[in-house]
Amino acid sequence: MVSSVAVVAGLGNGSGTGAAAARLFAKEGYTVALVSRGSESLNTLANSINASGGKADTFPVKAYDAEEVAAAFTAIEARFPSSEYAITVAIFNAGHGVWKPFLQVTPEDVRESSKVNIEASFAFARAAILAFQKNQPTTATGAKGTLIFTGATASLRGNVLTSAFASGKFALRALSQSLAKEFGKEDIHVAHAIIDGGIATNNERGNRNTPPSGPVENPKPAALLSPESIATSYLYLVNQDRSSWTWELDLRPAHEKW
Ligand SMILES: *[C@@H]1O[C@H](CO)[C@@H](O)[C@H](O)[C@H]1NC(C)=O
Ligand SMILES: *[C@@H]1O[C@H](CO)[C@@H](O)[C@H](O)[C@H]1NC(C)=O
């Protein structure tokens, strides 16, 4: 019996969506392969998953670009050979945000947004799909694998400070839709999750369900998304059977004004 591996890329400091997804999939019995910059917080996260009975291994990257992402996947496949493991979930949660008025956006900002949001996501998708193609569809869902991209409000709407960021996020959405259409018929599920709001990290998390208070421009926890709750939706996507797959879902807190 092979064990399932979930690859999660983009873990930041271990307090957001990527880390919550890693913890949840580990709890569900997946071996988690963690890809991120900053090996210190990566190790902290892997240790805490291991300590709570899960299995996590780290695959640090120096940057999010095609070469680093491809190399991380090669290392993941070497660590988890297909004789014993099947990579069945891949979550691309990395992103590069630029919030600047257009005339202040530099070529370097554009290059970095393109590198993380486009180049790295293409490389991640390619490696994930090649890995999924080796799998048999699971009896529970009929899927060979699920590839999830984390989107944002900027995936659908450009705004005064987001020309470089939204361009990258629009591209990520376009990639996910193209892949969903191309690989659905191979029983590979590709989904895009629009996270339409601020995400509660650390101490804001505990009281996220309290009534909102304070000014609209400085929202208190009830107007923020909980990373654990986003992760629950990712698990829901993975557990969908192929007769009714979601390509895109959008998530926002009850008190978000939209
Ligand atoms: C982690 O990053 C988030 C988002 O950037 C930030 O809100 C939070 O304060 C950071 N936490 C730590 C412990 O650095
Ligand atoms: C977590 O445990 C796995 C074995 O299940 C091991 O390979 C890995 O190195 C551990 N990670 C850390 C950061 O201790």
PDB file of C-alpha atoms and ligand atoms in Angstrom, residues 31 42-50 54-58 79, ligand 2:
ATOM      1  CA  THR A  31       3.239  12.684   4.158  1.00  0.00           C
ATOM      2  CA  LEU A  42      10.556  25.511   7.278  1.00  0.00           C
ATOM      3  CA  ASN A  43      12.315  23.325   9.872  1.00  0.00           C
ATOM      4  CA  THR A  44      10.217  24.745  12.700  1.00  0.00           C
ATOM      5  CA  LEU A  45       7.055  23.814  10.816  1.00  0.00           C
ATOM      6  CA  ALA A  46       8.299  20.329   9.908  1.00  0.00           C
ATOM      7  CA  ASN A  47       9.346  19.718  13.524  1.00  0.00           C
ATOM      8  CA  SER A  48       5.982  20.734  14.875  1.00  0.00           C
ATOM      9  CA  ILE A  49       4.183  18.498  12.347  1.00  0.00           C
ATOM     10  CA  ASN A  50       6.475  15.577  13.245  1.00  0.00           C
ATOM     11  CA  GLY A  54       2.585  13.709  11.286  1.00  0.00           C
ATOM     12  CA  LYS A  55       5.313  13.201   8.710  1.00  0.00           C
ATOM     13  CA  ALA A  56       6.963  16.228   7.164  1.00  0.00           C
ATOM     14  CA  ASP A  57      10.126  16.674   5.141  1.00  0.00           C
ATOM     15  CA  THR A  58      11.661  19.946   4.035  1.00  0.00           C
ATOM     16  CA  ARG A  79      12.966  10.999  -1.109  1.00  0.00           C
TER      17      ARG A  79
HETATM   18  C1  LIG B   2      10.352  14.669  10.335  1.00  0.00           C
HETATM   19  O1  LIG B   2      10.277  13.263  10.297  1.00  0.00           O
HETATM   20  C2  LIG B   2      10.717  12.692   9.057  1.00  0.00           C
HETATM   21  C3  LIG B   2      10.476  11.194   9.114  1.00  0.00           C
HETATM   22  O2  LIG B   2       9.098  10.950   9.167  1.00  0.00           O
HETATM   23  C4  LIG B   2      12.177  13.013   8.829  1.00  0.00           C
HETATM   24  O3  LIG B   2      12.601  12.518   7.582  1.00  0.00           O
HETATM   25  C5  LIG B   2      12.369  14.524   8.874  1.00  0.00           C
HETATM   26  O4  LIG B   2      13.734  14.818   8.779  1.00  0.00           O
HETATM   27  C6  LIG B   2      11.784  15.117  10.140  1.00  0.00           C
HETATM   28  N1  LIG B   2      11.861  16.564   9.997  1.00  0.00           N
HETATM   29  C7  LIG B   2      12.393  17.342  10.916  1.00  0.00           C
HETATM   30  C8  LIG B   2      12.489  18.800  10.604  1.00  0.00           C
HETATM   31  O5  LIG B   2      12.783  16.903  11.957  1.00  0.00           O
END
